Amino acid sequence: MKTLYIYALIGALIFSSLQGIFASGGFGGGGVAGQALRGKEREKFNLGKAIYNAEVALDAKKEDLVKSQKNRLEYLQGSLPNSEKGRVNLEDLAGKLSEEQISALEFFVSIRFNVKLEEKKD
């Protein structure tokens, strides 16, 4: 009878170790990992990331840009997950970004947090 218990224990150990080998460990894709950014897109993403993480020196606030940028930044701030909303305040950047910088920030947020940005109408 003891040998039956020992065989059952060995079988359970082997079965549990095989489950670990064949388990997927998660779902791949989505976010940045699921998208291969190349060339200009990678540069734009990295610039947006640096702005998002406050790793870039910004220009002095230009009052003529504040209103137009505030609307765009409010939308981005509202699109962030709750955990990020408390960490960063994108609206504080209004008037301090060039068009290239705000575009890069929008690109970064859209990729990193899977945010659908509104199409610009010309």
PDB file of C-alpha atoms in Angstrom:
ATOM      1  CA  MET A   1       0.000   0.000   0.000  1.00  0.00           C
ATOM      2  CA  LYS A   2       2.896   2.357   0.770  1.00  0.00           C
ATOM      3  CA  THR A   3       4.300   1.866  -2.712  1.00  0.00           C
ATOM      4  CA  LEU A   4       0.950   2.938  -4.204  1.00  0.00           C
ATOM      5  CA  TYR A   5       1.152   6.247  -2.307  1.00  0.00           C
ATOM      6  CA  ILE A   6       4.746   6.755  -3.413  1.00  0.00           C
ATOM      7  CA  TYR A   7       3.802   6.120  -7.075  1.00  0.00           C
ATOM      8  CA  ALA A   8       0.845   8.503  -6.747  1.00  0.00           C
ATOM      9  CA  LEU A   9       3.107  11.188  -5.271  1.00  0.00           C
ATOM     10  CA  ILE A  10       5.710  10.735  -8.001  1.00  0.00           C
ATOM     11  CA  GLY A  11       2.988  10.851 -10.655  1.00  0.00           C
ATOM     12  CA  ALA A  12       1.559  14.079  -9.198  1.00  0.00           C
ATOM     13  CA  LEU A  13       5.004  15.687  -9.139  1.00  0.00           C
ATOM     14  CA  ILE A  14       5.703  14.729 -12.738  1.00  0.00           C
ATOM     15  CA  PHE A  15       2.274  15.945 -13.866  1.00  0.00           C
ATOM     16  CA  SER A  16       2.668  19.323 -12.138  1.00  0.00           C
ATOM     17  CA  SER A  17       6.143  19.827 -13.614  1.00  0.00           C
ATOM     18  CA  LEU A  18       4.841  19.058 -17.124  1.00  0.00           C
ATOM     19  CA  GLN A  19       2.089  21.630 -16.702  1.00  0.00           C
ATOM     20  CA  GLY A  20       4.744  24.249 -15.979  1.00  0.00           C
ATOM     21  CA  ILE A  21       6.650  23.310 -19.113  1.00  0.00           C
ATOM     22  CA  PHE A  22       3.659  23.522 -21.447  1.00  0.00           C
ATOM     23  CA  ALA A  23       1.930  26.538 -19.876  1.00  0.00           C
ATOM     24  CA  SER A  24       1.977  29.628 -22.051  1.00  0.00           C
ATOM     25  CA  GLY A  25       2.680  32.014 -19.200  1.00  0.00           C
ATOM     26  CA  GLY A  26       0.480  34.734 -20.648  1.00  0.00           C
ATOM     27  CA  PHE A  27      -0.795  36.250 -23.817  1.00  0.00           C
ATOM     28  CA  GLY A  28       1.719  37.898 -26.096  1.00  0.00           C
ATOM     29  CA  GLY A  29       1.045  40.854 -28.321  1.00  0.00           C
ATOM     30  CA  GLY A  30      -0.681  44.139 -27.745  1.00  0.00           C
ATOM     31  CA  GLY A  31       1.011  47.297 -26.590  1.00  0.00           C
ATOM     32  CA  VAL A  32       4.470  48.087 -27.821  1.00  0.00           C
ATOM     33  CA  ALA A  33       5.583  44.457 -27.835  1.00  0.00           C
ATOM     34  CA  GLY A  34       2.958  43.572 -30.416  1.00  0.00           C
ATOM     35  CA  GLN A  35       3.963  46.335 -32.782  1.00  0.00           C
ATOM     36  CA  ALA A  36       7.307  46.558 -34.465  1.00  0.00           C
ATOM     37  CA  LEU A  37       8.175  50.249 -34.559  1.00  0.00           C
ATOM     38  CA  ARG A  38      10.746  51.163 -37.159  1.00  0.00           C
ATOM     39  CA  GLY A  39      12.744  54.248 -38.043  1.00  0.00           C
ATOM     40  CA  LYS A  40      10.766  57.458 -37.658  1.00  0.00           C
ATOM     41  CA  GLU A  41       8.001  55.747 -35.653  1.00  0.00           C
ATOM     42  CA  ARG A  42      10.543  54.495 -33.104  1.00  0.00           C
ATOM     43  CA  GLU A  43      12.076  57.981 -32.836  1.00  0.00           C
ATOM     44  CA  LYS A  44       8.635  59.531 -32.402  1.00  0.00           C
ATOM     45  CA  PHE A  45       7.682  56.925 -29.776  1.00  0.00           C
ATOM     46  CA  ASN A  46      10.921  57.470 -27.822  1.00  0.00           C
ATOM     47  CA  LEU A  47      10.490  61.263 -27.905  1.00  0.00           C
ATOM     48  CA  GLY A  48       6.917  60.912 -26.647  1.00  0.00           C
ATOM     49  CA  LYS A  49       8.067  58.541 -23.924  1.00  0.00           C
ATOM     50  CA  ALA A  50      10.778  60.970 -22.805  1.00  0.00           C
ATOM     51  CA  ILE A  51       8.242  63.823 -22.646  1.00  0.00           C
ATOM     52  CA  TYR A  52       5.746  61.625 -20.776  1.00  0.00           C
ATOM     53  CA  ASN A  53       8.408  60.680 -18.213  1.00  0.00           C
ATOM     54  CA  ALA A  54       9.621  64.317 -17.906  1.00  0.00           C
ATOM     55  CA  GLU A  55      13.072  63.429 -19.226  1.00  0.00           C
ATOM     56  CA  VAL A  56      13.162  66.269 -21.776  1.00  0.00           C
ATOM     57  CA  ALA A  57      13.773  69.957 -21.154  1.00  0.00           C
ATOM     58  CA  LEU A  58      10.777  71.853 -22.502  1.00  0.00           C
ATOM     59  CA  ASP A  59      10.452  75.376 -23.841  1.00  0.00           C
ATOM     60  CA  ALA A  60       9.082  78.208 -21.753  1.00  0.00           C
ATOM     61  CA  LYS A  61       5.296  78.440 -21.701  1.00  0.00           C
ATOM     62  CA  LYS A  62       3.895  80.246 -24.750  1.00  0.00           C
ATOM     63  CA  GLU A  63       0.490  81.730 -23.940  1.00  0.00           C
ATOM     64  CA  ASP A  64      -0.683  81.590 -27.562  1.00  0.00           C
ATOM     65  CA  LEU A  65      -0.291  77.780 -27.578  1.00  0.00           C
ATOM     66  CA  VAL A  66      -1.854  77.070 -24.175  1.00  0.00           C
ATOM     67  CA  LYS A  67      -5.501  76.902 -25.265  1.00  0.00           C
ATOM     68  CA  SER A  68      -5.024  74.658 -28.307  1.00  0.00           C
ATOM     69  CA  GLN A  69      -2.621  72.323 -26.519  1.00  0.00           C
ATOM     70  CA  LYS A  70      -4.726  72.205 -23.339  1.00  0.00           C
ATOM     71  CA  ASN A  71      -7.630  70.604 -25.240  1.00  0.00           C
ATOM     72  CA  ARG A  72      -5.380  67.933 -26.735  1.00  0.00           C
ATOM     73  CA  LEU A  73      -3.642  67.259 -23.425  1.00  0.00           C
ATOM     74  CA  GLU A  74      -6.940  67.068 -21.509  1.00  0.00           C
ATOM     75  CA  TYR A  75      -8.088  64.356 -23.910  1.00  0.00           C
ATOM     76  CA  LEU A  76      -4.830  62.427 -23.429  1.00  0.00           C
ATOM     77  CA  GLN A  77      -4.984  62.806 -19.631  1.00  0.00           C
ATOM     78  CA  GLY A  78      -8.548  61.511 -19.596  1.00  0.00           C
ATOM     79  CA  SER A  79      -7.529  58.530 -21.736  1.00  0.00           C
ATOM     80  CA  LEU A  80      -4.882  57.326 -19.306  1.00  0.00           C
ATOM     81  CA  PRO A  81      -5.528  54.409 -16.947  1.00  0.00           C
ATOM     82  CA  ASN A  82      -6.395  55.500 -13.393  1.00  0.00           C
ATOM     83  CA  SER A  83      -3.039  54.289 -12.108  1.00  0.00           C
ATOM     84  CA  GLU A  84      -1.283  56.720 -14.461  1.00  0.00           C
ATOM     85  CA  LYS A  85      -3.618  59.677 -13.934  1.00  0.00           C
ATOM     86  CA  GLY A  86      -2.264  60.132 -10.429  1.00  0.00           C
ATOM     87  CA  ARG A  87       1.333  59.807 -11.558  1.00  0.00           C
ATOM     88  CA  VAL A  88       1.422  62.336 -14.397  1.00  0.00           C
ATOM     89  CA  ASN A  89      -0.436  65.515 -15.230  1.00  0.00           C
ATOM     90  CA  LEU A  90      -0.160  66.078 -18.963  1.00  0.00           C
ATOM     91  CA  GLU A  91      -2.222  69.264 -18.804  1.00  0.00           C
ATOM     92  CA  ASP A  92       0.714  71.004 -17.081  1.00  0.00           C
ATOM     93  CA  LEU A  93       2.603  70.729 -20.376  1.00  0.00           C
ATOM     94  CA  ALA A  94       0.163  73.036 -22.211  1.00  0.00           C
ATOM     95  CA  GLY A  95       2.019  75.799 -24.027  1.00  0.00           C
ATOM     96  CA  LYS A  96       5.437  74.225 -23.463  1.00  0.00           C
ATOM     97  CA  LEU A  97       5.450  71.750 -26.363  1.00  0.00           C
ATOM     98  CA  SER A  98       6.294  72.189 -30.006  1.00  0.00           C
ATOM     99  CA  GLU A  99       3.964  70.617 -32.568  1.00  0.00           C
ATOM    100  CA  GLU A 100       6.483  67.794 -33.032  1.00  0.00           C
ATOM    101  CA  GLN A 101       6.604  67.154 -29.289  1.00  0.00           C
ATOM    102  CA  ILE A 102       2.848  67.100 -28.707  1.00  0.00           C
ATOM    103  CA  SER A 103       2.410  64.847 -31.727  1.00  0.00           C
ATOM    104  CA  ALA A 104       5.077  62.483 -30.345  1.00  0.00           C
ATOM    105  CA  LEU A 105       3.371  62.495 -26.932  1.00  0.00           C
ATOM    106  CA  GLU A 106       0.028  61.624 -28.528  1.00  0.00           C
ATOM    107  CA  PHE A 107       1.701  58.846 -30.515  1.00  0.00           C
ATOM    108  CA  PHE A 108       3.362  57.411 -27.397  1.00  0.00           C
ATOM    109  CA  VAL A 109       0.121  57.438 -25.376  1.00  0.00           C
ATOM    110  CA  SER A 110      -1.841  55.903 -28.251  1.00  0.00           C
ATOM    111  CA  ILE A 111       0.625  53.005 -28.528  1.00  0.00           C
ATOM    112  CA  ARG A 112       1.517  52.517 -24.858  1.00  0.00           C
ATOM    113  CA  PHE A 113      -2.022  52.741 -23.461  1.00  0.00           C
ATOM    114  CA  ASN A 114      -3.955  51.641 -26.554  1.00  0.00           C
ATOM    115  CA  VAL A 115      -5.797  54.958 -26.920  1.00  0.00           C
ATOM    116  CA  LYS A 116      -7.712  55.697 -30.092  1.00  0.00           C
ATOM    117  CA  LEU A 117      -6.975  59.306 -31.042  1.00  0.00           C
ATOM    118  CA  GLU A 118      -9.498  61.427 -32.887  1.00  0.00           C
ATOM    119  CA  GLU A 119      -8.763  61.949 -36.554  1.00  0.00           C
ATOM    120  CA  LYS A 120      -7.675  65.479 -37.424  1.00  0.00           C
ATOM    121  CA  LYS A 121     -10.013  67.128 -39.880  1.00  0.00           C
ATOM    122  CA  ASP A 122      -8.415  69.513 -42.332  1.00  0.00           C
TER     123      ASP A 122
END
